[in-house]
C-alpha atoms as a PDB file:
ATOM      1  CA  MET A   1      73.875 -11.366  72.875  1.00  0.00           C
ATOM      2  CA  ALA A   2      71.645 -13.098  71.357  1.00  0.00           C
ATOM      3  CA  GLU A   3      70.213 -13.062  67.895  1.00  0.00           C
ATOM      4  CA  PRO A   4      67.233 -10.743  66.683  1.00  0.00           C
ATOM      5  CA  GLN A   5      64.383 -13.037  65.589  1.00  0.00           C
ATOM      6  CA  THR A   6      63.390 -13.058  62.489  1.00  0.00           C
ATOM      7  CA  LEU A   7      59.375 -12.919  61.627  1.00  0.00           C
ATOM      8  CA  SER A   8      58.166 -16.394  59.764  1.00  0.00           C
ATOM      9  CA  PRO A   9      55.204 -15.604  57.356  1.00  0.00           C
ATOM     10  CA  SER A  10      52.939 -17.591  58.872  1.00  0.00           C
ATOM     11  CA  THR A  11      53.869 -15.583  62.310  1.00  0.00           C
ATOM     12  CA  PRO A  12      50.848 -13.443  63.521  1.00  0.00           C
ATOM     13  CA  ARG A  13      51.633  -9.894  63.738  1.00  0.00           C
ATOM     14  CA  LEU A  14      50.035  -7.111  66.683  1.00  0.00           C
ATOM     15  CA  VAL A  15      48.925  -4.208  64.025  1.00  0.00           C
ATOM     16  CA  PRO A  16      48.004  -0.987  66.096  1.00  0.00           C
ATOM     17  CA  ARG A  17      44.699   0.203  66.374  1.00  0.00           C
ATOM     18  CA  PRO A  18      43.832   3.302  64.906  1.00  0.00           C
ATOM     19  CA  PRO A  19      42.489   5.199  67.858  1.00  0.00           C
ATOM     20  CA  VAL A  20      38.915   5.931  68.133  1.00  0.00           C
ATOM     21  CA  PRO A  21      38.120   9.331  67.608  1.00  0.00           C
ATOM     22  CA  PRO A  22      35.274  10.943  70.692  1.00  0.00           C
ATOM     23  CA  GLU A  23      32.081  10.343  70.111  1.00  0.00           C
ATOM     24  CA  GLY A  24      30.286  13.473  69.809  1.00  0.00           C
ATOM     25  CA  ARG A  25      27.567  14.668  71.800  1.00  0.00           C
ATOM     26  CA  PHE A  26      24.581  14.307  68.620  1.00  0.00           C
ATOM     27  CA  ARG A  27      25.244  11.211  67.900  1.00  0.00           C
ATOM     28  CA  ARG A  28      26.091   9.541  72.142  1.00  0.00           C
ATOM     29  CA  GLY A  29      22.198  11.534  73.204  1.00  0.00           C
ATOM     30  CA  VAL A  30      21.153   9.653  69.639  1.00  0.00           C
ATOM     31  CA  ARG A  31      21.718   6.310  70.990  1.00  0.00           C
ATOM     32  CA  ARG A  32      21.271   7.215  73.999  1.00  0.00           C
ATOM     33  CA  ALA A  33      17.718   7.784  73.363  1.00  0.00           C
ATOM     34  CA  MET A  34      17.291   4.714  71.162  1.00  0.00           C
ATOM     35  CA  ASP A  35      18.349   2.394  74.037  1.00  0.00           C
ATOM     36  CA  ARG A  36      16.655  -0.437  74.537  1.00  0.00           C
ATOM     37  CA  SER A  37      17.810  -1.862  77.032  1.00  0.00           C
ATOM     38  CA  ALA A  38      17.378  -1.721  81.723  1.00  0.00           C
ATOM     39  CA  ALA A  39      20.162   1.027  81.418  1.00  0.00           C
ATOM     40  CA  ALA A  40      16.992   2.924  79.599  1.00  0.00           C
ATOM     41  CA  GLY A  41      15.049   2.956  82.661  1.00  0.00           C
ATOM     42  CA  ILE A  42      12.139   0.572  84.105  1.00  0.00           C
ATOM     43  CA  ILE A  43       8.798   0.037  81.508  1.00  0.00           C
ATOM     44  CA  SER A  44       5.623   1.749  82.827  1.00  0.00           C
ATOM     45  CA  ARG A  45       2.765  -0.530  83.625  1.00  0.00           C
ATOM     46  CA  PRO A  46       0.513  -0.275  80.558  1.00  0.00           C
ATOM     47  CA  LEU A  47      -2.572   2.073  81.756  1.00  0.00           C
ATOM     48  CA  LEU A  48      -6.001   1.248  81.352  1.00  0.00           C
ATOM     49  CA  GLY A  49      -3.935  -2.512  80.272  1.00  0.00           C
ATOM     50  CA  ARG A  50      -3.378  -1.279  77.141  1.00  0.00           C
ATOM     51  CA  LEU A  51      -1.980   2.041  76.162  1.00  0.00           C
ATOM     52  CA  PRO A  52       0.470   3.140  74.415  1.00  0.00           C
ATOM     53  CA  LEU A  53      -0.502   0.537  72.092  1.00  0.00           C
ATOM     54  CA  ARG A  54       2.961   0.922  70.982  1.00  0.00           C
ATOM     55  CA  ARG A  55       5.698   0.925  71.975  1.00  0.00           C
ATOM     56  CA  TRP A  56       8.277   2.483  69.433  1.00  0.00           C
ATOM     57  CA  VAL A  57       9.465   5.521  70.559  1.00  0.00           C
ATOM     58  CA  PRO A  58      11.983   6.275  73.669  1.00  0.00           C
ATOM     59  CA  GLN A  59      10.941   7.715  75.929  1.00  0.00           C
ATOM     60  CA  ASP A  60      14.014  10.389  75.410  1.00  0.00           C
ATOM     61  CA  LEU A  61      12.508  11.370  72.089  1.00  0.00           C
ATOM     62  CA  HIS A  62       8.775  11.681  73.900  1.00  0.00           C
ATOM     63  CA  SER A  63       9.907  14.061  76.531  1.00  0.00           C
ATOM     64  CA  LEU A  64      11.987  16.495  74.194  1.00  0.00           C
ATOM     65  CA  MET A  65       8.178  16.355  72.494  1.00  0.00           C
ATOM     66  CA  ASP A  66       6.853  17.721  75.434  1.00  0.00           C
ATOM     67  CA  TYR A  67       9.419  20.394  76.056  1.00  0.00           C
ATOM     68  CA  LYS A  68       9.352  21.134  72.569  1.00  0.00           C
ATOM     69  CA  GLY A  69       5.277  21.182  72.330  1.00  0.00           C
ATOM     70  CA  GLY A  70       4.886  23.571  75.490  1.00  0.00           C
ATOM     71  CA  THR A  71       7.610  25.563  74.572  1.00  0.00           C
ATOM     72  CA  ALA A  72       5.105  26.116  71.074  1.00  0.00           C
ATOM     73  CA  SER A  73       1.858  26.133  73.230  1.00  0.00           C
ATOM     74  CA  VAL A  74       2.964  29.810  75.316  1.00  0.00           C
ATOM     75  CA  VAL A  75       5.363  31.456  72.205  1.00  0.00           C
ATOM     76  CA  ALA A  76       1.855  30.697  69.598  1.00  0.00           C
ATOM     77  CA  GLY A  77      -0.573  32.374  72.728  1.00  0.00           C
ATOM     78  CA  VAL A  78       2.092  35.224  73.634  1.00  0.00           C
ATOM     79  CA  LEU A  79       2.259  36.145  70.562  1.00  0.00           C
ATOM     80  CA  SER A  80      -0.991  35.225  69.184  1.00  0.00           C
ATOM     81  CA  GLY A  81      -2.460  39.428  70.402  1.00  0.00           C
ATOM     82  CA  ASP A  82      -5.776  37.768  71.679  1.00  0.00           C
ATOM     83  CA  ALA A  83      -6.103  37.077  75.521  1.00  0.00           C
ATOM     84  CA  VAL A  84      -7.637  34.481  75.813  1.00  0.00           C
ATOM     85  CA  ALA A  85      -5.263  32.142  73.673  1.00  0.00           C
ATOM     86  CA  LYS A  86      -2.712  34.266  75.347  1.00  0.00           C
ATOM     87  CA  SER A  87      -3.892  32.798  78.859  1.00  0.00           C
ATOM     88  CA  ALA A  88      -4.790  29.404  77.283  1.00  0.00           C
ATOM     89  CA  GLY A  89      -1.324  29.491  75.694  1.00  0.00           C
ATOM     90  CA  ILE A  90      -0.085  29.703  79.084  1.00  0.00           C
ATOM     91  CA  ALA A  91      -2.021  27.585  80.333  1.00  0.00           C
ATOM     92  CA  LEU A  92      -1.411  24.987  78.593  1.00  0.00           C
ATOM     93  CA  GLY A  93       2.144  25.427  78.123  1.00  0.00           C
ATOM     94  CA  SER A  94       3.160  25.851  81.797  1.00  0.00           C
ATOM     95  CA  THR A  95       1.627  22.363  82.742  1.00  0.00           C
ATOM     96  CA  ILE A  96       3.225  20.114  80.640  1.00  0.00           C
ATOM     97  CA  LEU A  97       6.417  21.828  80.963  1.00  0.00           C
ATOM     98  CA  GLY A  98       6.233  21.532  85.075  1.00  0.00           C
ATOM     99  CA  VAL A  99       4.451  17.573  84.976  1.00  0.00           C
ATOM    100  CA  SER A 100       8.016  17.308  82.287  1.00  0.00           C
ATOM    101  CA  LEU A 101      10.442  19.362  84.253  1.00  0.00           C
ATOM    102  CA  LEU A 102       9.113  16.820  87.835  1.00  0.00           C
ATOM    103  CA  THR A 103       8.298  13.506  85.956  1.00  0.00           C
ATOM    104  CA  ASP A 104      10.742  10.176  87.185  1.00  0.00           C
ATOM    105  CA  TYR A 105      12.752  10.416  83.659  1.00  0.00           C
ATOM    106  CA  ARG A 106      15.781  10.927  82.530  1.00  0.00           C
ATOM    107  CA  ILE A 107      15.274  14.425  80.801  1.00  0.00           C
ATOM    108  CA  SER A 108      14.096  15.723  84.254  1.00  0.00           C
ATOM    109  CA  LEU A 109      15.034  18.766  86.885  1.00  0.00           C
ATOM    110  CA  THR A 110      13.518  15.885  89.909  1.00  0.00           C
ATOM    111  CA  LYS A 111      11.544  12.577  90.003  1.00  0.00           C
ATOM    112  CA  LEU A 112       8.503  13.011  91.476  1.00  0.00           C
ATOM    113  CA  ILE A 113       5.521  12.974  89.520  1.00  0.00           C
ATOM    114  CA  PRO A 114       5.596   8.825  88.419  1.00  0.00           C
ATOM    115  CA  ILE A 115       5.732   7.847  84.763  1.00  0.00           C
ATOM    116  CA  GLU A 116       2.155   6.181  84.264  1.00  0.00           C
ATOM    117  CA  ALA A 117       0.859   9.731  85.613  1.00  0.00           C
ATOM    118  CA  HIS A 118       2.890  11.823  83.442  1.00  0.00           C
ATOM    119  CA  GLU A 119       0.942   9.174  80.676  1.00  0.00           C
ATOM    120  CA  ILE A 120      -2.424  10.456  81.792  1.00  0.00           C
ATOM    121  CA  ALA A 121      -1.154  14.920  81.566  1.00  0.00           C
ATOM    122  CA  ASP A 122      -0.134  13.085  78.366  1.00  0.00           C
ATOM    123  CA  TYR A 123      -3.330  12.560  76.931  1.00  0.00           C
ATOM    124  CA  ALA A 124      -5.325  15.175  79.015  1.00  0.00           C
ATOM    125  CA  PHE A 125      -2.751  17.145  78.131  1.00  0.00           C
ATOM    126  CA  GLY A 126      -3.688  16.358  74.655  1.00  0.00           C
ATOM    127  CA  ALA A 127      -7.302  16.164  75.016  1.00  0.00           C
ATOM    128  CA  ALA A 128      -7.197  20.259  76.836  1.00  0.00           C
ATOM    129  CA  SER A 129      -5.158  21.791  73.627  1.00  0.00           C
ATOM    130  CA  ILE A 130      -7.105  20.997  70.907  1.00  0.00           C
ATOM    131  CA  LEU A 131     -10.276  21.913  72.567  1.00  0.00           C
ATOM    132  CA  SER A 132      -9.675  25.043  73.645  1.00  0.00           C
ATOM    133  CA  PRO A 133      -9.310  27.000  71.069  1.00  0.00           C
ATOM    134  CA  PHE A 134     -13.354  26.027  70.573  1.00  0.00           C
ATOM    135  CA  VAL A 135     -14.380  25.702  74.095  1.00  0.00           C
ATOM    136  CA  LEU A 136     -12.931  29.363  74.757  1.00  0.00           C
ATOM    137  CA  GLY A 137     -13.836  30.564  71.381  1.00  0.00           C
ATOM    138  CA  TYR A 138      -9.987  31.963  70.203  1.00  0.00           C
ATOM    139  CA  ALA A 139     -10.748  29.494  67.044  1.00  0.00           C
ATOM    140  CA  LYS A 140     -11.377  32.029  64.745  1.00  0.00           C
ATOM    141  CA  ARG A 141     -10.411  35.246  66.783  1.00  0.00           C
ATOM    142  CA  SER A 142      -6.488  34.119  67.140  1.00  0.00           C
ATOM    143  CA  PRO A 143      -6.085  31.497  64.088  1.00  0.00           C
ATOM    144  CA  LEU A 144      -2.404  30.594  64.263  1.00  0.00           C
ATOM    145  CA  ALA A 145      -2.388  30.549  67.818  1.00  0.00           C
ATOM    146  CA  ALA A 146      -5.678  27.947  67.265  1.00  0.00           C
ATOM    147  CA  ALA A 147      -3.843  25.737  64.561  1.00  0.00           C
ATOM    148  CA  ILE A 148      -0.397  25.481  66.948  1.00  0.00           C
ATOM    149  CA  HIS A 149      -2.818  24.506  69.804  1.00  0.00           C
ATOM    150  CA  VAL A 150      -4.528  21.978  67.850  1.00  0.00           C
ATOM    151  CA  ALA A 151      -1.460  20.721  66.076  1.00  0.00           C
ATOM    152  CA  VAL A 152       0.385  20.333  68.882  1.00  0.00           C
ATOM    153  CA  GLY A 153      -1.992  18.600  71.037  1.00  0.00           C
ATOM    154  CA  VAL A 154      -2.540  16.258  68.015  1.00  0.00           C
ATOM    155  CA  THR A 155       1.117  15.116  68.515  1.00  0.00           C
ATOM    156  CA  THR A 156       1.360  14.569  71.877  1.00  0.00           C
ATOM    157  CA  VAL A 157      -2.202  12.778  71.857  1.00  0.00           C
ATOM    158  CA  LEU A 158      -0.530  10.167  68.759  1.00  0.00           C
ATOM    159  CA  ALA A 159       2.837   9.720  70.147  1.00  0.00           C
ATOM    160  CA  SER A 160       1.594   8.887  74.066  1.00  0.00           C
ATOM    161  CA  LEU A 161      -0.069   5.856  72.213  1.00  0.00           C
ATOM    162  CA  VAL A 162       3.017   4.909  70.719  1.00  0.00           C
ATOM    163  CA  THR A 163       5.808   6.127  73.655  1.00  0.00           C
ATOM    164  CA  ASP A 164       7.695   2.848  75.336  1.00  0.00           C
ATOM    165  CA  TYR A 165       7.217   4.952  78.642  1.00  0.00           C
ATOM    166  CA  ARG A 166       9.919   4.186  81.303  1.00  0.00           C
ATOM    167  CA  CYS A 167      10.922   5.705  84.100  1.00  0.00           C
ATOM    168  CA  GLN A 168      13.997   5.607  86.731  1.00  0.00           C
ATOM    169  CA  THR A 169      14.135   5.504  89.744  1.00  0.00           C
ATOM    170  CA  GLY A 170      11.268   2.549  89.915  1.00  0.00           C
ATOM    171  CA  MET A 171       8.074   5.028  91.010  1.00  0.00           C
ATOM    172  CA  HIS A 172       4.688   3.632  89.896  1.00  0.00           C
ATOM    173  CA  LEU A 173       1.381   5.453  90.620  1.00  0.00           C
ATOM    174  CA  GLY A 174      -0.111   3.422  93.914  1.00  0.00           C
ATOM    175  CA  GLY A 175       3.952   3.521  94.891  1.00  0.00           C
ATOM    176  CA  GLU A 176       5.463   0.668  95.075  1.00  0.00           C
ATOM    177  CA  LEU A 177       8.370   0.669  93.527  1.00  0.00           C
ATOM    178  CA  ALA A 178       9.310  -1.938  90.949  1.00  0.00           C
ATOM    179  CA  THR A 179      13.304  -3.232  91.090  1.00  0.00           C
ATOM    180  CA  ASP A 180      14.653  -3.509  88.151  1.00  0.00           C
ATOM    181  CA  PRO A 181      14.167  -6.097  85.717  1.00  0.00           C
ATOM    182  CA  GLY A 182      17.846  -6.992  84.508  1.00  0.00           C
ATOM    183  CA  ALA A 183      18.748  -6.862  80.977  1.00  0.00           C
ATOM    184  CA  ILE A 184      16.179  -7.460  77.906  1.00  0.00           C
ATOM    185  CA  GLY A 185      15.676 -10.262  76.484  1.00  0.00           C
ATOM    186  CA  ALA A 186      17.529 -12.400  79.340  1.00  0.00           C
END
């Protein structure tokens, strides 16, 4: 019979590692939203060679802002009581919600609209949202709806100037498909 071995103080011991707690939905969402690797998508080409100015707002966060802004525009219009503000809110909100649901990024139903076209739509939506209370004349009749539309427009334009626009399938304006660039920094 073999004698049991005794461990000397210099012999390394395997200590069981405590189990890793499962990652919650919130943490997984934050980690995914902050992802800057190639897995986050293919970087869009700059519009006019310059836009966005910086790329520090993650695409997923911007996507959520689009959905929030579209919903806020619709709700503000519907609750305003003014027919023109209601029509403007529904038109503005449903437009940006529809574009967001069809854009080639992670948080959409289907990938039909190139990310550069979405970026153009963001700037157009922001400008239309800022101008609509004044051009359509409901700024004084429905000041709360007008303030919400202007605030949504301003935040959309400002966020668009600093969003890290990324597509998922490589769809770009002009129809050409980009290949996966590999890991960022490789």
